[in-house]
Amino acid sequence: MNKKEFLSTLKNQLRKLEKEELDEIIKDYEDHIEIGIKKGRKEKEIIHALGDPKTIAKQIKADYHITKAEEKFSAANMARAVYATIGLGLFNIILVLGPFLAILAILLALFVVGAALVIAGITIMAVCFVLLFIPQFQSIIPALIGGIFAGFGVICFGSLFVIGNYYLSKLFYILVIKYLKLNLRIIKGEKDE
Amino acid sequence: MDIQFKKGVLELCVLRLLERKDYYGYELVSEISKKILISEGTIYPLLRRLKNEGYVTTYLKESREGPPRKYYKLTKEGKKMSKELSAEWLDFSKKVNKVIMNE
């Protein structure tokens, strides 16, 4: 591979990055190659020593997306960060995706339970309220009133689930970022020499 | 040397070198690759990450031999992290040596 191929492969792999970032990164490598040539090394040898541009690009993309996810609390940013980190090696799919999906499923389940409780509570309240006005049920008015309060209780309980779930999700988000950064430190990123 | 060892230790080596003096990219790469066999291209993403996390800053300095060079300098947090990682590594390798030597 020569300098032109190396840099164009790098540019292509990183085309989705902000222009400023991309230009800075390319300049780093251009300068490196230039200095190496001035010191008397051969271009091909310098490029070979740098390693595979695709592997380098994967590393840069993972770092970039994790930083973006940290800056802005967003599901899309998180998805990109997880995807880019997985892209660093097949081995990591188990380490990263497994726990991530499991916890995501739990959070979703908790939300569904919360929402179901709220709906159930509303239904109980509504039914009891309506029955209050039907003559046939006059005899059990105390029970119906009790039912209304019970329904309200269920709504509150369900709401706690949903609200608690929101804060739990935020905590999970922060923990995932920490976990992805940890992965960057220990996973394979370069070719064997 | 195993690749997985290298990856985590590379950060430590970079920080340690910068503790002694400011380096420009090429200089840092050749200094490290003298002792450890690595893909030299991976140092630059590492330096970017260290800069994003606030452990390192950069500045330009004129050079007689060509265009101005980008120098990397350790921040206060960087010095702290360097000392922490060094201590961790020394402790870790001491323990591993004990196991290997069967003490």
mmCIF file of C-alpha atoms in Angstrom:
data_model
loop_
_atom_site.group_PDB
_atom_site.id
_atom_site.type_symbol
_atom_site.label_atom_id
_atom_site.label_comp_id
_atom_site.label_asym_id
_atom_site.label_seq_id
_atom_site.Cartn_x
_atom_site.Cartn_y
_atom_site.Cartn_z
ATOM 1 C CA MET A 1 0.000 0.000 0.000
ATOM 2 C CA ASN A 2 1.296 3.496 -0.711
ATOM 3 C CA LYS A 3 0.626 6.839 0.980
ATOM 4 C CA LYS A 4 -2.231 7.773 -1.371
ATOM 5 C CA GLU A 5 -4.052 4.457 -0.853
ATOM 6 C CA PHE A 6 -3.529 4.540 2.896
ATOM 7 C CA LEU A 7 -4.906 8.065 3.287
ATOM 8 C CA SER A 8 -7.808 7.574 0.868
ATOM 9 C CA THR A 9 -8.858 4.347 2.615
ATOM 10 C CA LEU A 10 -8.726 6.184 5.935
ATOM 11 C CA LYS A 11 -10.696 9.130 4.536
ATOM 12 C CA ASN A 12 -13.312 6.820 3.085
ATOM 13 C CA GLN A 13 -13.768 4.848 6.308
ATOM 14 C CA LEU A 14 -14.117 8.070 8.295
ATOM 15 C CA ARG A 15 -16.308 9.968 5.815
ATOM 16 C CA LYS A 16 -19.191 10.219 8.332
ATOM 17 C CA LEU A 17 -17.093 12.170 10.837
ATOM 18 C CA GLU A 18 -17.274 15.960 11.146
ATOM 19 C CA LYS A 19 -15.024 17.594 8.560
ATOM 20 C CA GLU A 20 -12.849 19.307 11.200
ATOM 21 C CA GLU A 21 -12.161 16.025 12.985
ATOM 22 C CA LEU A 22 -11.468 14.165 9.755
ATOM 23 C CA ASP A 23 -9.062 16.846 8.463
ATOM 24 C CA GLU A 24 -7.165 16.848 11.758
ATOM 25 C CA ILE A 25 -6.824 13.071 11.772
ATOM 26 C CA ILE A 26 -5.610 12.921 8.149
ATOM 27 C CA LYS A 27 -3.136 15.691 8.860
ATOM 28 C CA ASP A 28 -1.693 13.716 11.792
ATOM 29 C CA TYR A 29 -0.921 10.799 9.484
ATOM 30 C CA GLU A 30 0.254 12.981 6.609
ATOM 31 C CA ASP A 31 2.716 14.743 8.912
ATOM 32 C CA HIS A 32 3.877 11.422 10.323
ATOM 33 C CA ILE A 33 4.586 10.011 6.859
ATOM 34 C CA GLU A 34 6.287 13.231 5.736
ATOM 35 C CA ILE A 35 8.591 13.333 8.770
ATOM 36 C CA GLY A 36 9.434 9.659 8.264
ATOM 37 C CA ILE A 37 10.409 10.287 4.644
ATOM 38 C CA LYS A 38 12.554 13.278 5.653
ATOM 39 C CA LYS A 39 14.363 11.027 8.107
ATOM 40 C CA GLY A 40 15.241 8.721 5.238
ATOM 41 C CA ARG A 41 12.671 5.955 5.587
ATOM 42 C CA LYS A 42 10.926 4.517 2.511
ATOM 43 C CA GLU A 43 7.249 5.439 2.051
ATOM 44 C CA LYS A 44 6.159 1.792 1.726
ATOM 45 C CA GLU A 45 7.946 0.869 4.947
ATOM 46 C CA ILE A 46 6.357 3.741 6.872
ATOM 47 C CA ILE A 47 2.869 2.801 5.618
ATOM 48 C CA HIS A 48 3.443 -0.841 6.496
ATOM 49 C CA ALA A 49 4.577 0.090 10.001
ATOM 50 C CA LEU A 50 1.453 2.215 10.502
ATOM 51 C CA GLY A 51 -0.740 -0.837 10.032
ATOM 52 C CA ASP A 52 -4.123 -1.472 8.467
ATOM 53 C CA PRO A 53 -6.049 1.814 7.861
ATOM 54 C CA LYS A 54 -9.400 0.021 8.292
ATOM 55 C CA THR A 55 -8.433 -1.155 11.761
ATOM 56 C CA ILE A 56 -7.230 2.329 12.679
ATOM 57 C CA ALA A 57 -10.514 3.795 11.382
ATOM 58 C CA LYS A 58 -12.560 1.372 13.515
ATOM 59 C CA GLN A 59 -10.687 2.523 16.603
ATOM 60 C CA ILE A 60 -11.242 6.185 15.747
ATOM 61 C CA LYS A 61 -14.957 5.626 15.042
ATOM 62 C CA ALA A 62 -15.514 3.840 18.338
ATOM 63 C CA ASP A 63 -13.789 6.652 20.273
ATOM 64 C CA TYR A 64 -15.757 9.276 18.331
ATOM 65 C CA HIS A 65 -19.194 7.756 18.889
ATOM 66 C CA ILE A 66 -18.613 7.119 22.575
ATOM 67 C CA THR A 67 -17.600 10.762 23.043
ATOM 68 C CA LYS A 68 -20.733 11.888 21.173
ATOM 69 C CA ALA A 69 -22.936 9.609 23.309
ATOM 70 C CA GLU A 70 -21.412 11.163 26.420
ATOM 71 C CA GLU A 71 -22.093 14.679 25.181
ATOM 72 C CA LYS A 72 -25.735 14.149 24.282
ATOM 73 C CA PHE A 73 -28.151 11.806 26.060
ATOM 74 C CA SER A 74 -29.725 10.097 23.068
ATOM 75 C CA ALA A 75 -30.750 6.590 22.038
ATOM 76 C CA ALA A 76 -29.376 7.103 18.524
ATOM 77 C CA ASN A 77 -25.949 8.180 19.815
ATOM 78 C CA MET A 78 -25.897 5.207 22.176
ATOM 79 C CA ALA A 79 -26.820 2.807 19.371
ATOM 80 C CA ARG A 80 -23.989 4.155 17.193
ATOM 81 C CA ALA A 81 -21.494 3.885 20.052
ATOM 82 C CA VAL A 82 -22.436 0.279 20.793
ATOM 83 C CA TYR A 83 -22.357 -0.619 17.094
ATOM 84 C CA ALA A 84 -18.929 0.991 16.575
ATOM 85 C CA THR A 85 -17.483 -0.766 19.622
ATOM 86 C CA ILE A 86 -18.774 -4.111 18.393
ATOM 87 C CA GLY A 87 -17.158 -3.331 15.018
ATOM 88 C CA LEU A 88 -13.778 -3.580 16.714
ATOM 89 C CA GLY A 89 -13.892 -7.342 16.737
ATOM 90 C CA LEU A 90 -16.229 -10.288 16.541
ATOM 91 C CA PHE A 91 -15.188 -11.427 20.010
ATOM 92 C CA ASN A 92 -16.815 -8.408 21.564
ATOM 93 C CA ILE A 93 -20.341 -9.087 20.352
ATOM 94 C CA ILE A 94 -20.803 -11.426 23.284
ATOM 95 C CA LEU A 95 -19.208 -9.079 25.778
ATOM 96 C CA VAL A 96 -21.043 -5.979 24.623
ATOM 97 C CA LEU A 97 -24.321 -6.899 22.973
ATOM 98 C CA GLY A 98 -25.363 -9.691 25.331
ATOM 99 C CA PRO A 99 -25.565 -7.750 28.595
ATOM 100 C CA PHE A 100 -26.780 -4.652 26.754
ATOM 101 C CA LEU A 101 -29.812 -6.415 25.206
ATOM 102 C CA ALA A 102 -30.600 -8.243 28.435
ATOM 103 C CA ILE A 103 -30.799 -5.052 30.465
ATOM 104 C CA LEU A 104 -32.677 -3.273 27.680
ATOM 105 C CA ALA A 105 -35.260 -6.068 27.776
ATOM 106 C CA ILE A 106 -35.626 -5.727 31.547
ATOM 107 C CA LEU A 107 -36.094 -1.960 31.288
ATOM 108 C CA LEU A 108 -38.700 -2.439 28.576
ATOM 109 C CA ALA A 109 -40.514 -5.078 30.647
ATOM 110 C CA LEU A 110 -40.567 -2.785 33.682
ATOM 111 C CA PHE A 111 -42.042 -0.029 31.564
ATOM 112 C CA VAL A 112 -44.735 -2.357 30.191
ATOM 113 C CA VAL A 113 -45.636 -3.517 33.706
ATOM 114 C CA GLY A 114 -45.839 0.102 34.879
ATOM 115 C CA ALA A 115 -47.990 1.132 31.942
ATOM 116 C CA ALA A 116 -50.269 -1.894 32.370
ATOM 117 C CA LEU A 117 -50.768 -1.075 36.052
ATOM 118 C CA VAL A 118 -51.683 2.504 35.228
ATOM 119 C CA ILE A 119 -54.206 1.345 32.608
ATOM 120 C CA ALA A 120 -55.635 -1.274 34.990
ATOM 121 C CA GLY A 121 -55.969 1.330 37.727
ATOM 122 C CA ILE A 122 -57.780 3.723 35.423
ATOM 123 C CA THR A 123 -60.104 0.931 34.299
ATOM 124 C CA ILE A 124 -60.945 -0.081 37.867
ATOM 125 C CA MET A 125 -61.637 3.531 38.810
ATOM 126 C CA ALA A 126 -63.768 4.116 35.725
ATOM 127 C CA VAL A 127 -65.827 0.916 36.140
ATOM 128 C CA CYS A 128 -66.480 1.508 39.838
ATOM 129 C CA PHE A 129 -67.402 5.097 39.156
ATOM 130 C CA VAL A 130 -69.886 4.170 36.431
ATOM 131 C CA LEU A 131 -71.435 1.384 38.526
ATOM 132 C CA LEU A 132 -72.106 3.920 41.320
ATOM 133 C CA PHE A 133 -74.843 5.379 39.185
ATOM 134 C CA ILE A 134 -76.561 2.108 38.316
ATOM 135 C CA PRO A 135 -79.436 1.356 40.717
ATOM 136 C CA GLN A 136 -78.799 -2.414 40.805
ATOM 137 C CA PHE A 137 -75.418 -1.801 42.487
ATOM 138 C CA GLN A 138 -76.689 0.587 45.203
ATOM 139 C CA SER A 139 -76.168 -2.088 47.836
ATOM 140 C CA ILE A 140 -72.438 -2.307 47.285
ATOM 141 C CA ILE A 141 -71.683 1.423 47.085
ATOM 142 C CA PRO A 142 -69.076 1.223 49.898
ATOM 143 C CA ALA A 143 -67.274 -1.488 47.959
ATOM 144 C CA LEU A 144 -67.405 0.569 44.778
ATOM 145 C CA ILE A 145 -65.980 3.600 46.544
ATOM 146 C CA GLY A 146 -63.291 1.363 47.964
ATOM 147 C CA GLY A 147 -62.685 0.175 44.431
ATOM 148 C CA ILE A 148 -62.193 3.739 43.211
ATOM 149 C CA PHE A 149 -59.548 4.363 45.847
ATOM 150 C CA ALA A 150 -57.941 1.013 45.087
ATOM 151 C CA GLY A 151 -57.860 1.901 41.404
ATOM 152 C CA PHE A 152 -56.197 5.185 42.236
ATOM 153 C CA GLY A 153 -53.649 3.336 44.326
ATOM 154 C CA VAL A 154 -52.863 1.058 41.411
ATOM 155 C CA ILE A 155 -52.388 4.086 39.141
ATOM 156 C CA CYS A 156 -49.924 5.598 41.624
ATOM 157 C CA PHE A 157 -48.063 2.322 41.964
ATOM 158 C CA GLY A 158 -47.848 1.962 38.177
ATOM 159 C CA SER A 159 -46.643 5.557 37.802
ATOM 160 C CA LEU A 160 -43.868 4.902 40.290
ATOM 161 C CA PHE A 161 -42.767 2.038 38.059
ATOM 162 C CA VAL A 162 -42.677 4.264 34.993
ATOM 163 C CA ILE A 163 -40.912 7.175 36.697
ATOM 164 C CA GLY A 164 -38.457 4.906 38.483
ATOM 165 C CA ASN A 165 -37.800 3.213 35.152
ATOM 166 C CA TYR A 166 -36.870 6.557 33.570
ATOM 167 C CA TYR A 167 -34.182 7.209 36.181
ATOM 168 C CA LEU A 168 -33.010 3.616 35.966
ATOM 169 C CA SER A 169 -32.658 4.023 32.200
ATOM 170 C CA LYS A 170 -30.547 7.152 32.665
ATOM 171 C CA LEU A 171 -28.303 5.299 35.089
ATOM 172 C CA PHE A 172 -28.028 2.393 32.645
ATOM 173 C CA TYR A 173 -27.051 4.830 29.875
ATOM 174 C CA ILE A 174 -24.174 6.214 31.952
ATOM 175 C CA LEU A 175 -23.033 2.721 32.955
ATOM 176 C CA VAL A 176 -23.066 1.524 29.336
ATOM 177 C CA ILE A 177 -20.783 4.388 28.337
ATOM 178 C CA LYS A 178 -18.364 3.488 31.119
ATOM 179 C CA TYR A 179 -18.490 -0.149 30.020
ATOM 180 C CA LEU A 180 -17.808 0.724 26.351
ATOM 181 C CA LYS A 181 -14.815 2.824 27.391
ATOM 182 C CA LEU A 182 -13.502 -0.078 29.428
ATOM 183 C CA ASN A 183 -13.827 -2.298 26.372
ATOM 184 C CA LEU A 184 -11.745 0.140 24.329
ATOM 185 C CA ARG A 185 -8.909 -0.343 26.775
ATOM 186 C CA ILE A 186 -8.759 -4.116 26.674
ATOM 187 C CA ILE A 187 -9.940 -5.392 23.293
ATOM 188 C CA LYS A 188 -7.798 -6.194 20.277
ATOM 189 C CA GLY A 189 -7.466 -3.365 17.819
ATOM 190 C CA GLU A 190 -4.343 -3.957 15.827
ATOM 191 C CA LYS A 191 -2.864 -6.627 13.595
ATOM 192 C CA ASP A 192 -0.274 -9.072 14.788
ATOM 193 C CA GLU A 193 3.288 -8.221 13.886
ATOM 194 C CA MET B 1 4.311 -9.898 23.086
ATOM 195 C CA ASP B 2 0.601 -10.615 23.297
ATOM 196 C CA ILE B 3 -1.663 -8.039 21.642
ATOM 197 C CA GLN B 4 -4.069 -7.819 24.546
ATOM 198 C CA PHE B 5 -1.291 -6.890 26.957
ATOM 199 C CA LYS B 6 -0.025 -4.261 24.544
ATOM 200 C CA LYS B 7 -3.368 -2.476 24.124
ATOM 201 C CA GLY B 8 -3.905 -1.614 27.772
ATOM 202 C CA VAL B 9 -0.272 -0.940 28.515
ATOM 203 C CA LEU B 10 0.189 1.384 25.518
ATOM 204 C CA GLU B 11 -1.796 4.113 27.255
ATOM 205 C CA LEU B 12 0.402 3.779 30.321
ATOM 206 C CA CYS B 13 3.592 4.019 28.226
ATOM 207 C CA VAL B 14 2.369 7.084 26.353
ATOM 208 C CA LEU B 15 1.423 8.901 29.562
ATOM 209 C CA ARG B 16 4.676 7.972 31.240
ATOM 210 C CA LEU B 17 6.761 9.266 28.331
ATOM 211 C CA LEU B 18 4.822 12.532 28.317
ATOM 212 C CA GLU B 19 5.521 12.906 32.030
ATOM 213 C CA ARG B 20 9.201 13.328 31.222
ATOM 214 C CA LYS B 21 8.765 15.794 28.351
ATOM 215 C CA ASP B 22 6.474 17.003 25.587
ATOM 216 C CA TYR B 23 6.641 14.938 22.397
ATOM 217 C CA TYR B 24 5.409 15.423 18.854
ATOM 218 C CA GLY B 25 3.548 12.515 17.236
ATOM 219 C CA TYR B 26 6.297 10.927 15.181
ATOM 220 C CA GLU B 27 8.797 11.223 18.017
ATOM 221 C CA LEU B 28 6.445 9.500 20.460
ATOM 222 C CA VAL B 29 5.700 6.699 18.012
ATOM 223 C CA SER B 30 9.351 5.945 17.299
ATOM 224 C CA GLU B 31 10.267 6.116 20.991
ATOM 225 C CA ILE B 32 7.663 3.491 21.887
ATOM 226 C CA SER B 33 8.241 1.247 18.894
ATOM 227 C CA LYS B 34 11.924 1.060 19.853
ATOM 228 C CA LYS B 35 10.976 -1.039 22.847
ATOM 229 C CA ILE B 36 7.598 -2.569 21.949
ATOM 230 C CA LEU B 37 6.477 -3.973 18.605
ATOM 231 C CA ILE B 38 3.188 -2.233 17.739
ATOM 232 C CA SER B 39 1.140 -1.047 14.789
ATOM 233 C CA GLU B 40 2.371 2.541 14.847
ATOM 234 C CA GLY B 41 -0.894 3.896 13.469
ATOM 235 C CA THR B 42 -2.796 3.065 16.638
ATOM 236 C CA ILE B 43 -0.904 5.655 18.696
ATOM 237 C CA TYR B 44 -2.707 8.573 17.040
ATOM 238 C CA PRO B 45 -6.273 7.417 17.924
ATOM 239 C CA LEU B 46 -4.977 6.820 21.442
ATOM 240 C CA LEU B 47 -3.595 10.373 21.619
ATOM 241 C CA ARG B 48 -6.919 11.760 20.321
ATOM 242 C CA ARG B 49 -8.793 9.876 23.018
ATOM 243 C CA LEU B 50 -6.413 11.099 25.734
ATOM 244 C CA LYS B 51 -6.955 14.653 24.478
ATOM 245 C CA ASN B 52 -10.764 14.255 24.469
ATOM 246 C CA GLU B 53 -10.655 12.965 28.031
ATOM 247 C CA GLY B 54 -8.553 15.908 29.164
ATOM 248 C CA TYR B 55 -5.344 14.039 30.030
ATOM 249 C CA VAL B 56 -3.364 15.654 27.233
ATOM 250 C CA THR B 57 -3.313 18.986 25.366
ATOM 251 C CA THR B 58 -1.627 19.921 22.102
ATOM 252 C CA TYR B 59 0.265 22.948 20.854
ATOM 253 C CA LEU B 60 2.150 23.822 17.682
ATOM 254 C CA LYS B 61 5.851 24.562 17.654
ATOM 255 C CA GLU B 62 7.924 25.800 14.722
ATOM 256 C CA SER B 63 10.453 23.356 13.357
ATOM 257 C CA ARG B 64 13.622 23.978 11.404
ATOM 258 C CA GLU B 65 13.118 20.819 9.401
ATOM 259 C CA GLY B 66 9.706 21.582 7.946
ATOM 260 C CA PRO B 67 6.125 22.609 8.842
ATOM 261 C CA PRO B 68 5.192 23.366 12.490
ATOM 262 C CA ARG B 69 4.873 20.243 14.615
ATOM 263 C CA LYS B 70 1.980 19.298 16.884
ATOM 264 C CA TYR B 71 3.339 18.655 20.390
ATOM 265 C CA TYR B 72 1.492 16.658 23.052
ATOM 266 C CA LYS B 73 1.637 17.793 26.665
ATOM 267 C CA LEU B 74 0.333 16.170 29.838
ATOM 268 C CA THR B 75 -2.334 18.017 31.858
ATOM 269 C CA LYS B 76 -2.667 17.926 35.640
ATOM 270 C CA GLU B 77 -5.268 15.147 35.323
ATOM 271 C CA GLY B 78 -2.929 13.368 32.914
ATOM 272 C CA LYS B 79 -0.074 13.392 35.432
ATOM 273 C CA LYS B 80 -2.431 12.019 38.062
ATOM 274 C CA MET B 81 -3.683 9.266 35.726
ATOM 275 C CA SER B 82 -0.108 8.422 34.743
ATOM 276 C CA LYS B 83 0.935 7.923 38.355
ATOM 277 C CA GLU B 84 -2.220 5.893 39.094
ATOM 278 C CA LEU B 85 -1.755 3.590 36.096
ATOM 279 C CA SER B 86 1.951 3.128 36.844
ATOM 280 C CA ALA B 87 1.210 2.106 40.412
ATOM 281 C CA GLU B 88 -1.530 -0.260 39.218
ATOM 282 C CA TRP B 89 0.819 -1.837 36.661
ATOM 283 C CA LEU B 90 3.675 -2.302 39.116
ATOM 284 C CA ASP B 91 1.342 -3.872 41.649
ATOM 285 C CA PHE B 92 -0.247 -6.085 39.011
ATOM 286 C CA SER B 93 3.023 -7.307 37.493
ATOM 287 C CA LYS B 94 4.431 -7.998 40.956
ATOM 288 C CA LYS B 95 1.464 -10.236 41.702
ATOM 289 C CA VAL B 96 1.663 -11.981 38.327
ATOM 290 C CA ASN B 97 5.383 -12.595 38.801
ATOM 291 C CA LYS B 98 4.664 -14.209 42.142
ATOM 292 C CA VAL B 99 2.224 -16.610 40.526
ATOM 293 C CA ILE B 100 4.570 -17.407 37.633
ATOM 294 C CA MET B 101 7.543 -17.954 39.938
ATOM 295 C CA ASN B 102 5.291 -20.102 42.079
ATOM 296 C CA GLU B 103 5.932 -18.237 45.313
#
